[in-house]
Short mmCIF file of C-alpha atoms in Angstrom, two decimals:
data_model
loop_
_atom_site.label_atom_id
_atom_site.label_comp_id
_atom_site.label_asym_id
_atom_site.label_seq_id
_atom_site.Cartn_x
_atom_site.Cartn_y
_atom_site.Cartn_z
CA UNK A 2 180.65 134.26 -5.47
CA UNK A 3 177.54 136.18 -4.46
CA UNK A 4 175.48 135.11 -1.49
CA UNK A 5 171.72 135.58 -1.50
CA UNK A 6 169.17 135.19 1.27
CA UNK A 7 165.67 134.00 0.46
CA UNK A 8 162.67 134.19 2.75
CA UNK A 9 160.27 131.61 1.38
CA UNK A 10 156.51 131.63 1.81
CA UNK A 11 154.55 128.40 1.58
CA UNK A 12 150.82 128.78 1.06
CA UNK A 13 148.63 126.42 3.07
CA UNK A 14 145.14 125.96 1.67
CA UNK A 15 142.51 123.88 3.48
CA UNK A 16 139.11 122.71 2.29
CA UNK A 17 138.62 119.23 3.69
CA UNK A 18 137.39 118.47 7.17
CA UNK A 19 136.78 115.41 9.29
CA UNK A 20 135.14 114.73 12.60
CA UNK A 21 132.24 116.58 14.14
CA UNK A 22 131.81 118.66 17.25
CA UNK A 23 128.46 117.59 18.63
CA UNK A 24 126.22 120.30 19.96
CA UNK A 25 122.72 118.86 20.00
CA UNK A 26 119.62 120.34 21.60
CA UNK A 27 116.70 118.13 22.59
CA UNK A 28 113.13 119.16 21.94
CA UNK A 29 111.41 120.57 25.00
CA UNK A 30 108.30 122.36 23.70
CA UNK A 31 105.46 120.34 22.18
CA UNK A 32 105.18 120.86 18.43
CA UNK A 33 107.72 123.73 18.42
CA UNK A 34 110.44 123.62 15.78
CA UNK A 35 113.88 123.48 17.44
CA UNK A 36 117.40 123.20 16.07
CA UNK A 37 120.63 121.32 16.73
CA UNK A 38 124.03 121.70 15.03
CA UNK A 39 127.12 119.75 14.07
CA UNK A 40 130.19 121.64 12.86
CA UNK A 41 132.96 119.94 10.89
CA UNK A 42 136.58 120.45 11.95
CA UNK A 43 139.42 121.11 9.52
CA UNK A 44 141.65 118.08 8.98
CA UNK A 45 144.72 119.91 7.73
CA UNK A 46 145.39 122.65 10.26
CA UNK A 47 145.31 123.12 14.01
CA UNK A 48 141.61 123.95 14.14
CA UNK A 49 138.71 125.64 12.40
CA UNK A 50 138.67 129.42 12.41
CA UNK A 51 134.89 129.22 12.81
CA UNK A 52 134.30 126.58 15.46
CA UNK A 53 131.44 125.52 17.71
CA UNK A 54 132.22 128.17 20.32
CA UNK A 55 132.17 130.95 17.72
CA UNK A 56 128.90 129.65 16.35
CA UNK A 57 127.44 129.96 19.85
CA UNK A 58 128.46 133.63 20.01
CA UNK A 59 127.69 134.59 16.40
CA UNK A 60 124.65 132.41 15.69
CA UNK A 61 123.37 131.04 12.39
CA UNK A 62 120.65 131.93 9.92
CA UNK A 63 117.74 129.76 8.75
CA UNK A 64 115.48 129.90 5.70
CA UNK A 65 112.34 127.74 5.86
CA UNK A 66 109.77 127.05 3.14
CA UNK A 67 106.24 125.92 3.98
CA UNK A 68 104.65 124.24 0.94
CA UNK A 69 101.43 122.75 2.40
CA UNK A 70 101.04 119.21 1.06
CA UNK A 71 103.18 119.87 -2.03
CA UNK A 72 106.86 118.97 -2.03
CA UNK A 73 109.63 121.54 -2.36
CA UNK A 74 110.17 122.97 -5.84
CA UNK A 75 111.55 126.02 -7.63
CA UNK A 76 108.20 127.71 -7.04
CA UNK A 77 108.57 127.52 -3.24
CA UNK A 78 109.12 130.71 -1.23
CA UNK A 79 110.87 131.26 2.13
CA UNK A 80 107.52 132.15 3.66
CA UNK A 81 108.02 130.33 6.98
CA UNK A 82 111.44 131.67 8.04
CA UNK A 83 113.42 134.30 6.16
CA UNK A 84 116.98 134.61 7.43
CA UNK A 85 115.79 133.81 10.94
CA UNK A 86 118.56 134.42 13.48
CA UNK A 87 119.17 131.47 15.80
CA UNK A 88 121.24 132.25 18.90
CA UNK A 89 122.65 130.23 21.79
CA UNK A 90 121.55 130.92 25.36
CA UNK A 91 121.21 128.76 28.42
CA UNK A 92 122.59 125.68 26.66
CA UNK A 93 119.85 125.95 24.02
CA UNK A 94 119.52 127.27 20.48
CA UNK A 95 116.69 129.79 20.45
CA UNK A 96 114.92 132.18 18.09
CA UNK A 97 111.82 134.38 18.24
CA UNK A 98 109.01 134.20 17.56
CA UNK A 99 108.94 130.42 17.89
CA UNK A 100 107.54 128.56 14.88
CA UNK A 101 105.46 125.39 15.15
CA UNK A 102 105.05 122.36 12.95
CA UNK A 103 101.98 122.42 10.68
CA UNK A 104 98.86 120.80 12.09
CA UNK A 105 98.35 118.68 8.99
CA UNK A 106 100.49 115.56 9.01
CA UNK A 107 100.85 115.71 5.21
CA UNK A 108 102.26 119.25 5.11
CA UNK A 109 105.93 119.92 4.38
CA UNK A 110 108.55 122.39 5.63
CA UNK A 111 112.04 122.62 4.08
CA UNK A 112 114.99 124.12 5.99
CA UNK A 113 118.35 125.60 4.92
CA UNK A 114 121.05 127.22 7.09
CA UNK A 115 124.37 129.06 7.09
CA UNK A 116 126.70 130.78 9.60
CA UNK A 117 127.85 133.17 10.93
CA UNK A 118 124.57 135.06 10.90
CA UNK A 119 124.35 138.32 8.91
CA UNK A 120 121.37 140.59 8.39
CA UNK A 121 122.47 141.83 4.98
CA UNK A 122 122.19 138.72 2.82
CA UNK A 123 119.61 139.01 0.05
CA UNK A 124 117.89 135.81 -1.06
CA UNK A 125 115.62 135.31 -4.10
CA UNK A 126 111.88 135.59 -3.47
CA UNK A 127 111.37 132.02 -4.66
CA UNK A 128 113.39 128.87 -5.25
CA UNK A 129 116.62 127.84 -3.54
CA UNK A 130 118.06 130.24 -0.95
CA UNK A 131 121.13 131.73 -2.65
CA UNK A 132 123.52 134.07 -0.85
CA UNK A 133 125.38 136.75 -2.81
CA UNK A 134 128.82 136.77 -1.22
CA UNK A 135 131.72 139.17 -1.73
CA UNK A 136 135.17 138.62 -0.21
CA UNK A 137 136.15 141.69 1.87
CA UNK A 138 139.10 143.71 0.61
CA UNK A 139 140.92 143.51 3.97
CA UNK A 140 142.17 140.11 5.16
CA UNK A 141 141.24 140.94 8.76
CA UNK A 142 137.61 141.31 7.61
CA UNK A 143 137.48 137.85 6.02
CA UNK A 144 134.98 135.42 7.57
CA UNK A 145 134.79 131.64 7.60
CA UNK A 146 131.42 131.13 5.94
CA UNK A 147 129.82 127.73 6.62
CA UNK A 148 126.67 126.19 5.18
CA UNK A 149 124.52 123.21 6.12
CA UNK A 150 125.22 120.27 3.82
CA UNK A 151 122.31 118.14 5.02
CA UNK A 152 119.55 120.66 4.26
CA UNK A 153 116.24 119.26 5.38
CA UNK A 154 113.85 119.22 2.42
CA UNK A 155 110.23 118.09 2.70
CA UNK A 156 110.27 117.62 6.47
CA UNK A 157 107.21 116.47 8.39
CA UNK A 158 106.87 116.50 12.17
CA UNK A 159 106.26 112.76 12.33
CA UNK A 160 109.42 112.00 10.38
CA UNK A 161 111.69 114.44 12.24
CA UNK A 162 110.37 113.67 15.75
CA UNK A 163 113.27 115.65 17.25
CA UNK A 164 115.26 118.80 16.62
CA UNK A 165 116.15 119.76 13.04
CA UNK A 166 119.89 118.97 13.01
CA UNK A 167 122.18 120.88 10.65
CA UNK A 168 125.65 119.65 9.72
CA UNK A 169 127.76 122.62 8.61
CA UNK A 170 130.58 122.58 6.06
CA UNK A 171 133.26 125.20 5.41
CA UNK A 172 132.28 126.94 2.16
CA UNK A 173 135.51 128.91 1.66
CA UNK A 174 139.15 127.99 1.14
CA UNK A 175 141.31 128.93 4.10
CA UNK A 176 144.80 130.08 3.08
CA UNK A 177 147.65 130.57 5.51
CA UNK A 178 151.41 130.90 5.13
CA UNK A 179 154.52 129.29 6.47
CA UNK A 180 157.85 131.09 6.34
CA UNK A 181 161.40 129.79 6.15
CA UNK A 182 164.82 131.30 5.43
CA UNK A 183 167.10 129.77 2.81
CA UNK A 184 170.61 130.89 1.87
CA UNK A 185 172.37 129.60 -1.19
CA UNK A 186 175.50 130.46 -3.18
CA UNK A 187 175.04 131.47 -6.80
CA UNK A 188 177.52 131.91 -9.61
CA UNK A 189 179.06 135.36 -9.85
CA UNK A 190 179.10 135.52 -13.64
CA UNK A 191 180.02 139.21 -13.52
CA UNK A 192 183.40 138.16 -12.12
CA UNK A 193 184.05 135.34 -14.56
CA UNK A 194 182.15 132.39 -13.12
CA UNK A 195 180.68 130.07 -15.76
CA UNK A 196 176.98 129.03 -15.72
CA UNK A 197 177.85 125.39 -15.03
CA UNK A 198 180.15 126.06 -12.09
CA UNK A 199 179.23 123.82 -9.18
CA UNK A 200 177.67 125.50 -6.15
CA UNK A 201 176.23 124.23 -2.90
CA UNK A 202 173.79 125.49 -0.27
CA UNK A 203 175.29 126.87 2.90
CA UNK A 204 173.64 127.23 6.31
CA UNK A 205 172.76 130.69 7.58
CA UNK A 206 175.61 132.18 9.57
CA UNK A 207 175.25 132.19 13.34
CA UNK A 208 173.77 135.40 14.67
CA UNK A 209 171.98 136.25 11.43
CA UNK A 210 168.50 137.68 12.05
CA UNK A 211 165.79 137.84 9.38
CA UNK A 212 162.40 139.39 10.09
CA UNK A 213 159.25 139.73 8.00
CA UNK A 214 157.62 143.16 7.89
CA UNK A 215 154.89 142.70 5.29
CA UNK A 216 153.49 140.16 2.84
CA UNK A 217 151.41 141.11 -0.17
CA UNK A 218 149.82 138.47 -2.39
CA UNK A 219 148.93 139.23 -6.01
CA UNK A 220 146.87 136.84 -8.11
CA UNK A 221 143.53 136.19 -9.78
CA UNK A 222 141.04 135.46 -7.01
CA UNK A 223 137.33 134.71 -6.99
CA UNK A 224 136.11 137.87 -5.29
CA UNK A 225 132.38 137.22 -5.46
CA UNK A 226 129.95 134.40 -6.08
CA UNK A 227 126.59 132.91 -5.22
CA UNK A 228 126.36 130.20 -2.56
CA UNK A 229 123.32 127.99 -2.99
CA UNK A 230 122.33 126.73 0.45
CA UNK A 231 120.59 123.79 -1.19
CA UNK A 232 123.71 121.62 -1.21
CA UNK A 233 126.23 124.37 -0.35
CA UNK A 234 127.29 124.84 -3.99
CA UNK A 235 129.03 127.86 -5.51
CA UNK A 236 127.87 129.37 -8.82
CA UNK A 237 128.51 132.58 -10.78
CA UNK A 238 132.00 133.05 -9.42
CA UNK A 239 133.62 136.27 -10.61
CA UNK A 240 137.39 136.65 -10.43
CA UNK A 241 139.79 139.52 -10.95
CA UNK A 242 143.43 140.41 -10.36
CA UNK A 243 143.57 141.33 -6.67
CA UNK A 244 146.13 141.90 -3.93
CA UNK A 245 145.82 141.05 -0.25
CA UNK A 246 148.25 142.47 2.29
CA UNK A 247 149.37 141.15 5.68
CA UNK A 248 151.40 143.31 8.05
CA UNK A 249 153.22 142.72 11.32
CA UNK A 250 149.94 142.95 13.21
CA UNK A 251 148.86 139.80 11.37
CA UNK A 252 151.98 137.75 12.16
CA UNK A 253 152.98 135.36 14.88
CA UNK A 254 156.19 135.99 16.85
CA UNK A 255 158.10 133.89 14.31
CA UNK A 256 158.14 136.95 12.03
CA UNK A 257 160.73 138.56 14.31
CA UNK A 258 163.21 135.78 13.73
CA UNK A 259 162.70 133.63 10.64
CA UNK A 260 164.50 130.27 10.84
CA UNK A 261 165.34 127.54 8.36
CA UNK A 262 162.39 125.51 9.66
CA UNK A 263 159.04 126.21 7.92
CA UNK A 264 156.86 127.87 10.58
CA UNK A 265 153.34 129.29 10.49
CA UNK A 266 153.58 133.03 9.84
CA UNK A 267 150.06 134.42 10.07
CA UNK A 268 148.13 134.38 13.34
CA UNK A 269 144.81 132.58 13.81
CA UNK A 270 142.75 135.67 12.92
CA UNK A 271 144.65 136.42 9.72
CA UNK A 272 143.88 133.54 7.41
CA UNK A 273 142.68 134.48 3.94
CA UNK A 274 139.17 133.14 3.33
CA UNK A 275 138.59 132.81 -0.39
CA UNK A 276 135.87 131.47 -2.65
CA UNK A 277 137.13 128.13 -4.04
CA UNK A 278 138.19 128.08 -7.66
CA UNK A 279 136.09 126.04 -10.06
CA UNK A 280 137.64 123.15 -11.95
CA UNK A 281 137.95 125.52 -14.91
CA UNK A 282 137.34 129.23 -15.35
CA UNK A 283 136.27 130.47 -18.76
#
């Protein structure tokens, strides 16, 4: 009989989230436009990689369209705020220069938001704000992109009468890995064992140590796409055969001694953040 050790990897992908971390800012300046945020928490893992505290340190971006007394349409332009950086200071979300609600009660402003803030995103000159997004080649450079799902279209000061409150959703799939060691006995056909010979799993011998040095994942991944902030929808996803590598610097202490119990391998900063796959790719 030949004995083989297997170190199994179980991929953990998370998209859904429940609950909200409330971080609301009350209006304090007459007629000034102010913001509040809600950030969803992941329901399937121990916490969101991008959480409320990280949003406070990294900020979020806002696009705002002023359309006079006409409602928002594909002809609208982000003429009011274009990737405006909103930061957190003194228990308040702030930005500069401060924008004010239109004087005319019939005028409309539409707002869209994403996080974490980045200066480099290009958005079309008119129509919905669409972010061109590319997944970084290195896992440690991956970010947890979030987008507001309750974009505020055709807002008027009288109707809002408070801060503009964004509820953010995770736009990417978070993929982590659990590791476990399995040892089984297999037929030694080279020495005369038949294919239907009965075998059984055996526990790992006492004192056996298994460690993980590196994990490399090969597959077809969506490496780029366009995220429409009007509804947080992905379009124009482009996929290719890609590999992502994790090394010992990306692992929890469990990598030094893999056990028969599935245990999270990658550390909190080493989740893969990937563009979700469409229902069908053509």
